[in-house]
Amino acid sequence: MRPTNLSPVTDGVDDDVAERLARALRCVTVSTEEPGTTADAAFVELAEHLTTAFPLVHAKLALLPFGHSRLYRWDGVDDGQAAAILLAHQDVVPVDDLAGWTHPPFAGVVDDEFIWGRGAIDDKSRVLALLEAIEWALAEGLTPRRTIYLAFGHDEEVFGDDGAVRMANYLRDEGVHADLLLDEGGAITTGLVDGVDRPVATIMLGEKGYATVRLSTTATGGHSSMPGRETAVGRLARAVAAVQDHPMPVRMTPIVGEMLSRVRGALAQPRRTLLALTELPRLATLTGPLLARLLTASPSTEALVRTTTAPTVIRGGVKANVLPQQAEALVNFRILPGDSIADVLAHCHKVIDDDQIAIDLVGASSEPSTVSQPGPTYDLIADLATSIVADAVATTGLVPGATDARHYEGLADTRCNFAPIVLDGTDLNRIHGTDERISRLNYARLIEFNRRLLAALATTQTGMR
């Protein structure tokens, strides 16, 4: 079902709805990569809150726990392929700058405009908004035509191995396949697309891959008064500079071309005409590479057209007057579809060109996801998004980071990463940063989006085909 005659959301949530989210934000469900640091008591506290706050959900839906992760099944009245797998995660990242917060990050403060706290955007608001929407649907007597799954991971911030991976494997074993997989990753942004003065709803249809490469070397130690021609730190620094100064090639992918084509109508002249010229087949071989090069002008758009390189950690030496015996650096790559982890490693070997530098893949990694093609399911999400926010223009994109959705590869015909909350550059910096918060209005948008999605799934058997 395509939405018709739906009004934009202009009012924020009331105090009761805001407090249910705030109560969840007070549960310190922090994920870290340190063994044995799972916040078990906090996850139990959150589970108890969800059960109490949404009684109809927990009376009517089947719930299968996977550790602290929660997989709900809302049975449809018809057999056949599932309608949707709706993802969100309960865990949050740590806070390292307590003094900088306007309100304590786990106090769950609610004021007239905002709900404050770690997880307000990433990603407890989506967990609670989905449950708010389903509680409403059950109270209204709605039933989905075909089965809907909710998968709320507990370890997304540390790659999801114990939560999303287990839930996804269970669904595979059960033979589940859905029309739609919906997760975090896209939003409605303002002021971020150069030349567009309308809100842009970027519905991500795939995500980049992820890999961390360790560069390491060893050398003879000794006193710094008698150094050799090069120390371990110096050799490592040259290797880090090599990978940073020689990034992987710029390349225009079909999904980014689709993104630009869809946003073209919102551009002012002469950019609209210039972008239209790039779409002419006879000019594409010339203008495509030029446009990709232009997108490298800012970090946010450069990430769309290349596998990015980010040196993030460097270690070596113990004292100023001691020659280091070993040194290492970590370099994080976000891999563009069409490239692979093997390509990243080969690139590192090529540009470093030093057999005294060891190059190893470390930690979690994932190849770029399959990229969904726009179609009826995408159109439904786009129409719902533009019904929520007046004058928004919908387009496609790629998630530059990593989400739980990558573990559900192959479980749905169409994968979308999107939430209809309006963010500017300052808001985006609050995610994983200081003073994370969500406005009452944005939270209302999120809940209403899910209500409208559920209504669409409840009123037509093949609404997304």
PDB file of N, CA and C in Angstrom, residues 13 28 33 57 62 124 130 144 153 184 186 313 322 396 408 425:
ATOM      1  N   VAL A  13       6.082  14.231  20.960  1.00  0.00           N
ATOM      2  CA  VAL A  13       5.441  13.233  21.817  1.00  0.00           C
ATOM      3  C   VAL A  13       5.041  13.855  23.148  1.00  0.00           C
ATOM      4  N   VAL A  28      22.105   1.440  31.729  1.00  0.00           N
ATOM      5  CA  VAL A  28      23.472   1.675  31.225  1.00  0.00           C
ATOM      6  C   VAL A  28      23.940   0.439  30.444  1.00  0.00           C
ATOM      7  N   GLU A  33      34.641  -3.779  24.101  1.00  0.00           N
ATOM      8  CA  GLU A  33      35.333  -4.947  23.555  1.00  0.00           C
ATOM      9  C   GLU A  33      36.162  -5.665  24.601  1.00  0.00           C
ATOM     10  N   VAL A  57       2.306  -5.936  23.445  1.00  0.00           N
ATOM     11  CA  VAL A  57       3.375  -6.549  22.647  1.00  0.00           C
ATOM     12  C   VAL A  57       3.804  -7.870  23.275  1.00  0.00           C
ATOM     13  N   ALA A  62       5.307 -13.526  19.974  1.00  0.00           N
ATOM     14  CA  ALA A  62       6.247 -14.518  20.495  1.00  0.00           C
ATOM     15  C   ALA A  62       7.608 -13.857  20.678  1.00  0.00           C
ATOM     16  N   LYS A 124      18.352   3.343  20.941  1.00  0.00           N
ATOM     17  CA  LYS A 124      17.207   2.949  21.760  1.00  0.00           C
ATOM     18  C   LYS A 124      15.921   3.609  21.304  1.00  0.00           C
ATOM     19  N   LEU A 130       9.515   1.371  17.689  1.00  0.00           N
ATOM     20  CA  LEU A 130       8.880   0.185  17.106  1.00  0.00           C
ATOM     21  C   LEU A 130       7.876  -0.426  18.076  1.00  0.00           C
ATOM     22  N   PRO A 144      -0.927  -8.014  10.985  1.00  0.00           N
ATOM     23  CA  PRO A 144      -0.225  -8.026   9.697  1.00  0.00           C
ATOM     24  C   PRO A 144      -0.732  -9.134   8.796  1.00  0.00           C
ATOM     25  N   GLY A 153      19.177  -6.385  18.765  1.00  0.00           N
ATOM     26  CA  GLY A 153      20.470  -6.881  19.209  1.00  0.00           C
ATOM     27  C   GLY A 153      20.951  -6.197  20.480  1.00  0.00           C
ATOM     28  N   GLU A 184      18.892   0.842  11.102  1.00  0.00           N
ATOM     29  CA  GLU A 184      19.411   2.199  11.236  1.00  0.00           C
ATOM     30  C   GLU A 184      20.395   2.507  10.099  1.00  0.00           C
ATOM     31  N   GLY A 186      20.327   5.562   7.805  1.00  0.00           N
ATOM     32  CA  GLY A 186      19.980   6.735   7.021  1.00  0.00           C
ATOM     33  C   GLY A 186      19.069   7.643   7.822  1.00  0.00           C
ATOM     34  N   VAL A 313      45.322   4.230  15.147  1.00  0.00           N
ATOM     35  CA  VAL A 313      46.117   3.905  16.344  1.00  0.00           C
ATOM     36  C   VAL A 313      47.569   3.727  15.919  1.00  0.00           C
ATOM     37  N   VAL A 322      65.374   5.572  24.431  1.00  0.00           N
ATOM     38  CA  VAL A 322      65.486   4.139  24.157  1.00  0.00           C
ATOM     39  C   VAL A 322      64.995   3.865  22.736  1.00  0.00           C
ATOM     40  N   THR A 396      18.637   7.578  -2.536  1.00  0.00           N
ATOM     41  CA  THR A 396      19.300   6.360  -2.089  1.00  0.00           C
ATOM     42  C   THR A 396      20.687   6.697  -1.536  1.00  0.00           C
ATOM     43  N   TYR A 408      22.400 -10.005   8.254  1.00  0.00           N
ATOM     44  CA  TYR A 408      21.155 -10.566   7.721  1.00  0.00           C
ATOM     45  C   TYR A 408      21.189 -10.655   6.198  1.00  0.00           C
ATOM     46  N   GLY A 425      24.282  18.900  10.734  1.00  0.00           N
ATOM     47  CA  GLY A 425      25.642  18.464  11.017  1.00  0.00           C
ATOM     48  C   GLY A 425      25.945  18.397  12.504  1.00  0.00           C
TER      49      GLY A 425
END
